[in-house]
Tab-separated table of C-alpha atoms and ligand atoms in Angstrom:
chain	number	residue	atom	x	y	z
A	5	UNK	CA	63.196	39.595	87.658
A	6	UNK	CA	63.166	35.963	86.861
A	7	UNK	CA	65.232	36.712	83.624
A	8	UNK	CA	68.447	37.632	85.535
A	9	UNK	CA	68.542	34.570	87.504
A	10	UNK	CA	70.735	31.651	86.876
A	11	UNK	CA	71.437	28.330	89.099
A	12	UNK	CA	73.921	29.353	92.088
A	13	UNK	CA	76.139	27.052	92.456
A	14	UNK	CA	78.262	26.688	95.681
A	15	UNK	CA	82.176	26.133	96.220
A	16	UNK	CA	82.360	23.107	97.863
A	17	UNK	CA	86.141	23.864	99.118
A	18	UNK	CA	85.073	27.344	100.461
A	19	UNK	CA	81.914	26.074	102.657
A	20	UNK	CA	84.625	23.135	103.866
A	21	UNK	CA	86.951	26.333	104.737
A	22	UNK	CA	84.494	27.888	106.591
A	23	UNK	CA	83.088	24.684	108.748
A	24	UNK	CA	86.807	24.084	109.164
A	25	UNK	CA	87.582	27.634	110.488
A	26	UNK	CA	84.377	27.577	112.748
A	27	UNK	CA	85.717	24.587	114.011
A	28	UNK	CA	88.849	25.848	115.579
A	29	UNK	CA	86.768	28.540	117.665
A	30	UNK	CA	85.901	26.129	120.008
A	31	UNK	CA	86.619	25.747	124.423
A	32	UNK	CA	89.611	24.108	124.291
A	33	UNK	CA	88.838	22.544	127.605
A	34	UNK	CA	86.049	20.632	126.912
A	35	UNK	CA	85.336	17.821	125.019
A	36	UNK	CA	84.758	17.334	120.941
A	37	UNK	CA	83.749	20.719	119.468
A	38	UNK	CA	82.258	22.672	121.760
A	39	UNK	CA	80.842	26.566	121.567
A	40	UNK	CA	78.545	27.156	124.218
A	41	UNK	CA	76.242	30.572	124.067
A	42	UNK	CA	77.469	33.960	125.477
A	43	UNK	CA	81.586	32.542	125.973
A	44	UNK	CA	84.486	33.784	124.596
A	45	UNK	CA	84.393	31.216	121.863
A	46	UNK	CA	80.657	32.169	120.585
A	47	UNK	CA	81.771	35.742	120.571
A	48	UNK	CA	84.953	35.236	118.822
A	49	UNK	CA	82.675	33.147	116.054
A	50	UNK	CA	80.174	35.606	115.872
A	51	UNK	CA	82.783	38.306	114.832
A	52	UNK	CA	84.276	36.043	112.489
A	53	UNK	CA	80.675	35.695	110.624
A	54	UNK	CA	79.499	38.961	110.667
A	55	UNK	CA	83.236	39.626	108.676
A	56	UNK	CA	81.940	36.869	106.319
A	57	UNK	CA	78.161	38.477	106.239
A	58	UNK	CA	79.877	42.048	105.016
A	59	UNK	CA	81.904	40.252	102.524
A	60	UNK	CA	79.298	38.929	101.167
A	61	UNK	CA	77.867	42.092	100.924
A	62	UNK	CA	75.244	42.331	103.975
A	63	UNK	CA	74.547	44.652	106.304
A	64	UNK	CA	75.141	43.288	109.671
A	65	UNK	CA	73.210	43.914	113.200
A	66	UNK	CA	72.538	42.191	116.361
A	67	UNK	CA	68.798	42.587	117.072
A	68	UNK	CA	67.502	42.833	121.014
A	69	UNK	CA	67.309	39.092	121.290
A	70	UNK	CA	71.176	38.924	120.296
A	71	UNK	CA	70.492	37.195	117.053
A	72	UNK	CA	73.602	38.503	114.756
A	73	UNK	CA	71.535	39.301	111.161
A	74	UNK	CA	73.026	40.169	108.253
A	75	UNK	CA	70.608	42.084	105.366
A	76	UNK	CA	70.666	42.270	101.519
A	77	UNK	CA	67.563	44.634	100.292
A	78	UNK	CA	65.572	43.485	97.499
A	79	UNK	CA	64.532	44.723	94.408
A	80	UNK	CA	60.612	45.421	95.608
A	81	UNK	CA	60.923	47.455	98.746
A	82	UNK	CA	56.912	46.612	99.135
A	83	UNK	CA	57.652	42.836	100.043
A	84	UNK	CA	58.918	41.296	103.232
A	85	UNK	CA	62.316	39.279	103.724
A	86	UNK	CA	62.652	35.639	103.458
A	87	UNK	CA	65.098	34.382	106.120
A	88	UNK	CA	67.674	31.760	105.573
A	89	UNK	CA	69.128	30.819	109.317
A	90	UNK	CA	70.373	28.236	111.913
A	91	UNK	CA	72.381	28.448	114.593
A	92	UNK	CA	75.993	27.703	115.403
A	93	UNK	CA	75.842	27.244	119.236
A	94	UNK	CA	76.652	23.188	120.266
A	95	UNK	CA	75.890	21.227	122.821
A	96	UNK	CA	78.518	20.340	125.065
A	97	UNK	CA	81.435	18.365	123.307
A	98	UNK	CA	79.282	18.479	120.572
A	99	UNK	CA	80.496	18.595	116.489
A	100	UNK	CA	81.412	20.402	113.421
A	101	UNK	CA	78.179	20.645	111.522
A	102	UNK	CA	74.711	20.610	113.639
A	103	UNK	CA	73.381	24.309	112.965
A	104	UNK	CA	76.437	25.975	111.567
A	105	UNK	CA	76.174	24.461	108.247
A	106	UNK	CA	72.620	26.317	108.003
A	107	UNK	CA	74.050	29.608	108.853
A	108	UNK	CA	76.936	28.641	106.286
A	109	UNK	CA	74.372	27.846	103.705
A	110	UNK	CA	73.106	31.452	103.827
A	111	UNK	CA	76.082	33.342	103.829
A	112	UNK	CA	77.196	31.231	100.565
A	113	UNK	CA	74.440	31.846	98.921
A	114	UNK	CA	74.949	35.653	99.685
A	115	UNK	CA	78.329	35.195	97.947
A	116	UNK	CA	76.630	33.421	95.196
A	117	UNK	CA	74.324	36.040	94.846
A	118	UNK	CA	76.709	38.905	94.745
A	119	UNK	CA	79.429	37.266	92.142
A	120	UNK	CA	76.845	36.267	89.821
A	121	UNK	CA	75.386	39.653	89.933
A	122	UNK	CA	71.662	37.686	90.954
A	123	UNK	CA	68.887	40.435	92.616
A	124	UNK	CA	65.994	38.624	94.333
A	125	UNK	CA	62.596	40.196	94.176
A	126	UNK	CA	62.341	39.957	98.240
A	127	UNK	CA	64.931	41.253	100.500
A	128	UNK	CA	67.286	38.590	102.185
A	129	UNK	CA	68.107	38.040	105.776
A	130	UNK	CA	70.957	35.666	106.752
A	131	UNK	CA	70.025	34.760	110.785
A	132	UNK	CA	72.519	33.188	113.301
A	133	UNK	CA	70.342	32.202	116.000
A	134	UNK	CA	71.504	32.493	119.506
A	135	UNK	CA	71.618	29.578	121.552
A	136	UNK	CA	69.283	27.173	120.049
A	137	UNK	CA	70.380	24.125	122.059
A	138	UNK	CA	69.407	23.590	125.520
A	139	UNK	CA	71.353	26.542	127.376
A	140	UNK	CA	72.932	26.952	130.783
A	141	UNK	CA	69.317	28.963	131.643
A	142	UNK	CA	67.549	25.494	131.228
A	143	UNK	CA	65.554	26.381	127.474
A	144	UNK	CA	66.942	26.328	124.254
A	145	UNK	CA	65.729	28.163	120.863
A	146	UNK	CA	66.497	31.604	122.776
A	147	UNK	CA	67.043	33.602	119.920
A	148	UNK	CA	64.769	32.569	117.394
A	149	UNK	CA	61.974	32.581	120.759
A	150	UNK	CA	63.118	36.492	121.222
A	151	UNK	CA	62.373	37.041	117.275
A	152	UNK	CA	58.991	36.220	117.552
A	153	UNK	CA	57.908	37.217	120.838
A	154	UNK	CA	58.475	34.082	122.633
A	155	UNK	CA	60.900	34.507	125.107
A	156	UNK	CA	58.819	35.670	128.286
A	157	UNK	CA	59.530	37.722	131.317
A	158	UNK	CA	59.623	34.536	133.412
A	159	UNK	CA	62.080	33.445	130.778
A	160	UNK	CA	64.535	35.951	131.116
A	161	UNK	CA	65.166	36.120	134.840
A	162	UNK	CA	66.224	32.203	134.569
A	163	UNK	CA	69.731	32.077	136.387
A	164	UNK	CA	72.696	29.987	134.906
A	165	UNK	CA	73.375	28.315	138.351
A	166	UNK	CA	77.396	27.807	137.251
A	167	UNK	CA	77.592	32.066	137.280
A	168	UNK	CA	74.474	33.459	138.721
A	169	UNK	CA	74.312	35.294	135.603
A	170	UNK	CA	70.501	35.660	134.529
A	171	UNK	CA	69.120	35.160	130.631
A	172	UNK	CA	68.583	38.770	130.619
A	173	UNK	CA	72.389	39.248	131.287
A	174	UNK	CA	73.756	37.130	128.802
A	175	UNK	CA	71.444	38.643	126.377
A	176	UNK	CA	72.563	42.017	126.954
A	177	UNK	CA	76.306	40.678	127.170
A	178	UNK	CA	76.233	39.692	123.732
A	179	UNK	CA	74.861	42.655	122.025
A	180	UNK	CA	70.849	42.377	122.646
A	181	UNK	CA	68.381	44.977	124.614
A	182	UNK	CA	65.959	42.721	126.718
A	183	UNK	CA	64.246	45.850	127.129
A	184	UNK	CA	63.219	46.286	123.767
A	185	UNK	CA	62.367	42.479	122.918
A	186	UNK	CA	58.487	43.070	122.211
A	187	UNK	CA	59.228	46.553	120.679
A	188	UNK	CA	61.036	44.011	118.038
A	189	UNK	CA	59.262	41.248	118.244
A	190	UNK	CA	58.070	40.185	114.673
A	191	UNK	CA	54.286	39.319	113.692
A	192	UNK	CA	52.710	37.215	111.322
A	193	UNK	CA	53.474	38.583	108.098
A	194	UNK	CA	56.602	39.959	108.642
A	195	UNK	CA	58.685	37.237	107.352
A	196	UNK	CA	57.562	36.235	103.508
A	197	UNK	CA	59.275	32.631	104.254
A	198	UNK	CA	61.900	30.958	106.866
A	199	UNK	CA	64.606	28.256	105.250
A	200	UNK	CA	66.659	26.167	107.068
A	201	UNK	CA	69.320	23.528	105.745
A	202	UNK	CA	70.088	21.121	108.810
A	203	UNK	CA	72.238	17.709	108.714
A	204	UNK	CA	69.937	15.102	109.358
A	205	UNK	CA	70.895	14.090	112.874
A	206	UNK	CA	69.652	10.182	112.101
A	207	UNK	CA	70.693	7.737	109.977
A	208	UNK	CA	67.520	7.675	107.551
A	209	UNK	CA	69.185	9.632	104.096
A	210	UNK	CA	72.435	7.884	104.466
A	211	UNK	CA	70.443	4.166	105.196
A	212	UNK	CA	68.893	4.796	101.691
A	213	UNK	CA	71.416	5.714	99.876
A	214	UNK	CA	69.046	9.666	99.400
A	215	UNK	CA	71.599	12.998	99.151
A	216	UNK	CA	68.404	15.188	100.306
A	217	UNK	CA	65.799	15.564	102.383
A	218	UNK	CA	62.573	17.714	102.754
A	219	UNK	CA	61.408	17.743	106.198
A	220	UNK	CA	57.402	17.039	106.086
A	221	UNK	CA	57.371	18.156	110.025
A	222	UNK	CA	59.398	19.025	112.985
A	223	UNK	CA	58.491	17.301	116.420
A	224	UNK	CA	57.696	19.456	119.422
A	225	UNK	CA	59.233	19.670	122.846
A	226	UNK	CA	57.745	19.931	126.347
A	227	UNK	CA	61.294	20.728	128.619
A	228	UNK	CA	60.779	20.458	132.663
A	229	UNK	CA	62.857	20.445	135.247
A	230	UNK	CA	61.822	17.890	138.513
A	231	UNK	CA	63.329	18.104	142.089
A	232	UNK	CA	62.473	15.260	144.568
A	233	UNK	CA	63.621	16.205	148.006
A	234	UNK	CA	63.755	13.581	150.334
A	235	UNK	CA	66.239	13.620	153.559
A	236	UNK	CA	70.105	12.635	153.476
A	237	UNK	CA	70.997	10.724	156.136
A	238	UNK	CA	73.766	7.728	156.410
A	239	UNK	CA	74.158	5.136	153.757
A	240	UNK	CA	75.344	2.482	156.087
A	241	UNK	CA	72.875	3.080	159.292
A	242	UNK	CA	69.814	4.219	157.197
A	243	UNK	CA	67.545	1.228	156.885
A	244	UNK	CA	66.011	0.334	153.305
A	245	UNK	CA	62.346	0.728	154.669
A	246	UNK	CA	63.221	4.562	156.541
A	247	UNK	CA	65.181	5.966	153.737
A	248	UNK	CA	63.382	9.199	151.898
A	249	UNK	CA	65.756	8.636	148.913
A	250	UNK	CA	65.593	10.999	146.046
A	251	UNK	CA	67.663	9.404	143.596
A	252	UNK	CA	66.089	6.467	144.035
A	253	UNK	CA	62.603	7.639	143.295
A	254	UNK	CA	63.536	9.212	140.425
A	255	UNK	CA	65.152	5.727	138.843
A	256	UNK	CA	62.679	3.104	140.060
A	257	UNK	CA	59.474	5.060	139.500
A	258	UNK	CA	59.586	8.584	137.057
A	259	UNK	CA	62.437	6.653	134.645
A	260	UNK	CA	59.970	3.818	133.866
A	261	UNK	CA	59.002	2.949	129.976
A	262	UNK	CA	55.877	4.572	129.715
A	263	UNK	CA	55.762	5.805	126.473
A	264	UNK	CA	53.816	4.800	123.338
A	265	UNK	CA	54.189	5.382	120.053
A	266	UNK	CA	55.692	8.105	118.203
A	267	UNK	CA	57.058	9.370	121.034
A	268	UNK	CA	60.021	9.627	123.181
A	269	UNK	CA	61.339	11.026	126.291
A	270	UNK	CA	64.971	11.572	127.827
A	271	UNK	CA	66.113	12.866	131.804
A	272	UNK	CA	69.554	13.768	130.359
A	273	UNK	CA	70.679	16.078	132.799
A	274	UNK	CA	70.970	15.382	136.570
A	275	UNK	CA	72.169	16.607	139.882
A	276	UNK	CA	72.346	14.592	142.938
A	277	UNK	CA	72.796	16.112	146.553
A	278	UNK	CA	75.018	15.918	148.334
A	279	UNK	CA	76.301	13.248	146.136
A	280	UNK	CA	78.301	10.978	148.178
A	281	UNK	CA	78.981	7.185	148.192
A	282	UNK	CA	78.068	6.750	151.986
A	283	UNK	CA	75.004	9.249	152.030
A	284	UNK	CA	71.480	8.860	151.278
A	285	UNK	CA	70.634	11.064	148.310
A	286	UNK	CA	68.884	14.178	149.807
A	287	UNK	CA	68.090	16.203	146.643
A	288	UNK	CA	68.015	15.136	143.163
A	289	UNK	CA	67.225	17.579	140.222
A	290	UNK	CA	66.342	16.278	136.535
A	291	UNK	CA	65.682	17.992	133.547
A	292	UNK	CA	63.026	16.138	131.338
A	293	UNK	CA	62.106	16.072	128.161
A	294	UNK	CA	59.032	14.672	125.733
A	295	UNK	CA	59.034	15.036	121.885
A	296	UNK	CA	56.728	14.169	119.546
A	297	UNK	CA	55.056	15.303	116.538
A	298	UNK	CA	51.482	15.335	117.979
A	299	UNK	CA	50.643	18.060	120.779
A	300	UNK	CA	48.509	15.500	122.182
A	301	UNK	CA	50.354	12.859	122.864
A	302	UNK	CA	53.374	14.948	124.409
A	303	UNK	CA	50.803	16.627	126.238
A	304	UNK	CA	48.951	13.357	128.107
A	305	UNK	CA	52.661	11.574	128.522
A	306	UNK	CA	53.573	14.852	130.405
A	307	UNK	CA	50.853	14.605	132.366
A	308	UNK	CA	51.146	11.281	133.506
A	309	UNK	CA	54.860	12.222	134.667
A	310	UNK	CA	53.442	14.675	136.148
A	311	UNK	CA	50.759	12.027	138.181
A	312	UNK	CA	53.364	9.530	138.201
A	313	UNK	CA	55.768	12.384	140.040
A	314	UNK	CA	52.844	13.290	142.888
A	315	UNK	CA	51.973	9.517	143.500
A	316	UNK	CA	55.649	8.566	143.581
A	317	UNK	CA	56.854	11.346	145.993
A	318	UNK	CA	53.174	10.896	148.143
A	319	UNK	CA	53.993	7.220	148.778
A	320	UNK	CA	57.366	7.655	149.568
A	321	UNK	CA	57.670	10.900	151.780
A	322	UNK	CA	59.722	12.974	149.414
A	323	UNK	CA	58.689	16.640	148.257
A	324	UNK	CA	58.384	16.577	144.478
A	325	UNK	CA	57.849	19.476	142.475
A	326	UNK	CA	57.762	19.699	138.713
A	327	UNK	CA	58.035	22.967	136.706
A	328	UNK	CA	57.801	23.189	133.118
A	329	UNK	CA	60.570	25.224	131.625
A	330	UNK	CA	59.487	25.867	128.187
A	331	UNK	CA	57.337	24.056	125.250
A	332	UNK	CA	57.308	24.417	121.596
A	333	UNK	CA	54.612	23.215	119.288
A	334	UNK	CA	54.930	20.653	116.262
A	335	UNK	CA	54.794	22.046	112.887
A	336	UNK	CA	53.694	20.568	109.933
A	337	UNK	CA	55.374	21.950	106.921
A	338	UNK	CA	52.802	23.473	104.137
A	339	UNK	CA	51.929	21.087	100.939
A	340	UNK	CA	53.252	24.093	98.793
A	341	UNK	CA	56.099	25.125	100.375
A	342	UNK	CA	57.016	20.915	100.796
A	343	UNK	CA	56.444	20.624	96.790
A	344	UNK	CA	58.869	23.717	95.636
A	345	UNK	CA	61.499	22.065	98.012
A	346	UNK	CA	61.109	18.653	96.421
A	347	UNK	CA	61.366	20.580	93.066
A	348	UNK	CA	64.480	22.229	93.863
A	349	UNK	CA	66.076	18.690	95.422
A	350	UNK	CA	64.990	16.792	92.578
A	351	UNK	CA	67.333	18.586	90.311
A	352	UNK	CA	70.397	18.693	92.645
A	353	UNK	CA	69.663	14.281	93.151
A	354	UNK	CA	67.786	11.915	95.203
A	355	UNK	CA	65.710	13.315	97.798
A	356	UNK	CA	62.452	11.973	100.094
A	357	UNK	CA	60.187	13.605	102.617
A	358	UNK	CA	60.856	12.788	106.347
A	359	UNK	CA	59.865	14.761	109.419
A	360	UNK	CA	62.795	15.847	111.852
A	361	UNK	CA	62.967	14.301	115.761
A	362	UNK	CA	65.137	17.140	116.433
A	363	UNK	CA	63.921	20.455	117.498
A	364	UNK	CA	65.342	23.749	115.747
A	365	UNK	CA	64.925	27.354	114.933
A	366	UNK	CA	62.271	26.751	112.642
A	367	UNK	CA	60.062	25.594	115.112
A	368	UNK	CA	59.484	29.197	116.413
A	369	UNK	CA	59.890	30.832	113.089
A	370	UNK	CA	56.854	28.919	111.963
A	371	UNK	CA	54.596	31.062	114.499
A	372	UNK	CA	55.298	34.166	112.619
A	373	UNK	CA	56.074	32.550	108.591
A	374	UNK	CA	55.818	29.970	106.580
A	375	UNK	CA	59.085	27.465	106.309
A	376	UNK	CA	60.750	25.265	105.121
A	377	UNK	CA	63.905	22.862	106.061
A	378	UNK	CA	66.154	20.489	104.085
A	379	UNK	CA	68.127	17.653	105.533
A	380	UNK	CA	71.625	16.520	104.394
A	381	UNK	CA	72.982	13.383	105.554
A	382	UNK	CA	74.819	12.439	108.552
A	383	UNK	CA	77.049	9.721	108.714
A	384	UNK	CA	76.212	6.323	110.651
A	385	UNK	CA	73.219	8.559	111.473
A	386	UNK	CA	75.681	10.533	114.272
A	387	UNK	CA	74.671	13.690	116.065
A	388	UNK	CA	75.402	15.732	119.446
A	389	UNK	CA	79.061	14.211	119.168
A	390	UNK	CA	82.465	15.100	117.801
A	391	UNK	CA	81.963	12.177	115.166
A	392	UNK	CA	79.077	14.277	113.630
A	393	UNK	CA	79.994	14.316	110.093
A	394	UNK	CA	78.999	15.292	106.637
A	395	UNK	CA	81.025	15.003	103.232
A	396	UNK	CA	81.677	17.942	101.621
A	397	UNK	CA	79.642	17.555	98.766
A	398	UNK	CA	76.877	16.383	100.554
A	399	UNK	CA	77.127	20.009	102.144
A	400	UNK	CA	77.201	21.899	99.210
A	401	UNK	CA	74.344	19.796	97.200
A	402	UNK	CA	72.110	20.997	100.479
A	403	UNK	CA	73.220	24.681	99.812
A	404	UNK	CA	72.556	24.139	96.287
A	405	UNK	CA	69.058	22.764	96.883
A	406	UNK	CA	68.302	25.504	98.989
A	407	UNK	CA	69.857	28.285	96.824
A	408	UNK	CA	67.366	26.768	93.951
A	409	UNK	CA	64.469	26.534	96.422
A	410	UNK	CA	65.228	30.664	96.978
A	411	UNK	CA	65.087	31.656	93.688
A	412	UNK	CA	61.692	29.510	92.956
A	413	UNK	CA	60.171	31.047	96.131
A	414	UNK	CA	61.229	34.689	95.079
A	415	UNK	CA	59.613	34.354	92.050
A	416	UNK	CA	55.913	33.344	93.943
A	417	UNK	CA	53.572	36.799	94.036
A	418	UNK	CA	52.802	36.099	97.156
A	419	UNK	CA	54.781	34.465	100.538
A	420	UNK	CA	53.625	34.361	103.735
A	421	UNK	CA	49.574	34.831	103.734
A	422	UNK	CA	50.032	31.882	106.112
A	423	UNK	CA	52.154	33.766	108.889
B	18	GLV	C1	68.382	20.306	119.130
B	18	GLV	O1	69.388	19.873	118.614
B	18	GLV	C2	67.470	19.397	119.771
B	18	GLV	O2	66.738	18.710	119.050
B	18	GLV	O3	67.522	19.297	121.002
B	19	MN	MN1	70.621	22.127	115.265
B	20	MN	MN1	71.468	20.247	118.115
């Protein structure tokens, strides 16, 4: 089929329409752009791209984990898909371009596709993840987890504390069947080859002047959640040496630097009881995390939290429990699928290899397929904040990377022995 295939080139204008129209579905009363999972907003944007998905001439469906999927069949019906996705969930007051442009990316090249009359060999599967950042149930990656059979039991009956509404709920809310997540859960094999076109999220590309990047390995992430309960009692009567403060303990002893190398950890999210001036904090809740691109590194410094937790709350009378709330595993991207991207980049402009910090959907598509991810730049290295920002063009040289990367990958006998 290679004879009817040409170089797709995107419309930079029409990917800036559609990151600018995504951008106006957004909660109005929070800060920067924000569209958290299973609101109003996400459902409004998830109509507006499956009415972009069927223009482009997919099929569209929401599968049981409530990914929305649009299809294009192939011209063998004996191979298996390759999946172009991302997600296009934010964090709160987040911006404009972390995940969407990667579910953007797919459905131009769909449109590419179909006006330049371009077949692929393998079918095509456009995937809009739901809710890969950190959700209100305390894990992130919850679609792309339910697609390959990684979103457990345990999992599902997590409870959005702002609602009471459990995973399960939300999941069936928007469109998905909880019930039938391991009926549809895919195996190795069943996906030829995942692609993903993220922004960077650092400031490596734009610091060196590079349009592209091919992502050499994504970092993994061990997520728990800590609560130190000690006793609330009066600020002002309460002395130093017969306090059982929470809050405390968790800044003087589990916040300390203790982390080497190629590896970092964040408590970003906290809740203090009962969280007044003139009381002694009586409960304090964290969520954790540890990220690094070796299993066993993230593994020890977890477990020395985990030490430094018990020691901490044995010396100072407070009841500390730690529960992990999810993990994902590094990846390393394969040599061949790394030198096919650096093929494809190399003719769009300057590119280098650089592994991600951040996690994303192709973390759990690697369990079940090969991938492979592209970086564009992000300006003064921004991310997780309305300044996020990428230049048009830089956008659309990503898509065109990635559209170049498809067709070369098409053309391979054989995807996804590796699955
Ligand atoms: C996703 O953006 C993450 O790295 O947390
Ligand atoms: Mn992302
Ligand atoms: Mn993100």
């Amino acid at each position: 089929m290679a004879e009817n295939k040409q170089q797709l080139n995107p419309r930079a204008e029409r990917l800036q329409a559609d990151i600018d129209a995504l951008a106006g579905m957004i909660d109005g009363s929070r800060p920067g752009y924000t569209r958290r999972p299973f609101t109003p907003w996400y459902r409004e944007s998830r109509a507006w791209l499956a009415g972009r998905m069927r223009e482009a001439g997919l099929t569209t469906r929401i599968d049981a984990a409530s990914n929305l999927i649009g299809f294009l069949p192939g011209a063998d019906p004996s191979l298996k898909p390759i999946a172009i996705g991302s997600h296009t969930d934010t964090v709160n007051g987040g911006g404009r371009f972390d995940g969407i442009i990667g579910v953007l990316a797919g459905i131009e090249i769909a449109r590419l596709l179909k006006e330049t009359g371009t077949v692929l060999r393998h079918p095509l599967e456009i995937i809009d993840f739901t809710a890969e950042e950190p959700s209100e149930f305390g894990i992130s990656t919850v679609g792309s987890r339910g697609m390959v059979g990684n979103l457990t039991p345990v999992m599902l009956e997590l409870v959005d504390a702002a609602t009471g509404t459990t995973l399960r709920e939300a999941i069936a809310g928007q469109g998905g069947d909880p019930d039938r997540l391991a009926e549809e859960a895919r195996k190795p094999g069943d996906v030829a080859l995942y692609l993903e076109l993220h922004i960077e999220q650092g400031p490596v590309l734009e610091r060196t002047a590079t349009r592209l990047g091919v992502v050499s390995g994504i970092v993994g992430i061990v997520r728990a959640k800590a609560t130190i309960v000690g006793d609330p009692n009066h600020a002002g009567t309460t002395p130093m040496t017969l306090r059982y403060d929470a809050l405390g303990a968790a800044f003087e002893r589990l916040c300390r630097e203790r982390y080497e190398a190629d590896v970092v950890g964040t408590i970003g999210k906290i809740s203090n009881e009962p969280n007044a001036s003139n009381v002694v904090p009586g409960k304090v809740t964290f969520e954790l995390e540890i990220r690094s691109l070796d299993p066993e590194v993230s593994g020890r410094v977890f477990r020395l939290f985990e030490e430094e937790a018990a020691r901490v709350g044995q010396a100072r009378g407070l009841r500390v429990q730690v529960d992990k709330l999810s993990e994902s595993s590094a990846i390393r991207v394969a040599p061949d699928v790394l030198s096919v991207l650096a093929d494809s980049c190399a003719e769009v402009g300057s590119w280098r290899e650089l592994p991600s910090g951040a996690g994303h959907d192709a973390n759990q598509m690697a369990v079940i397929a090969p991938i492979g991810m592209l970086f564009v730049p992000s300006l003064a290295g921004k991310s997780h904040c309305p300044e996020e920002w990428t230049d048009t063009d830089e956008v659309a040289d990503g898509v065109r990377a990635l559209a170049g990367a498809l067709l070369r990958f098409d053309e391979r006998a054989v995807l996804g022995e590796r699955g």
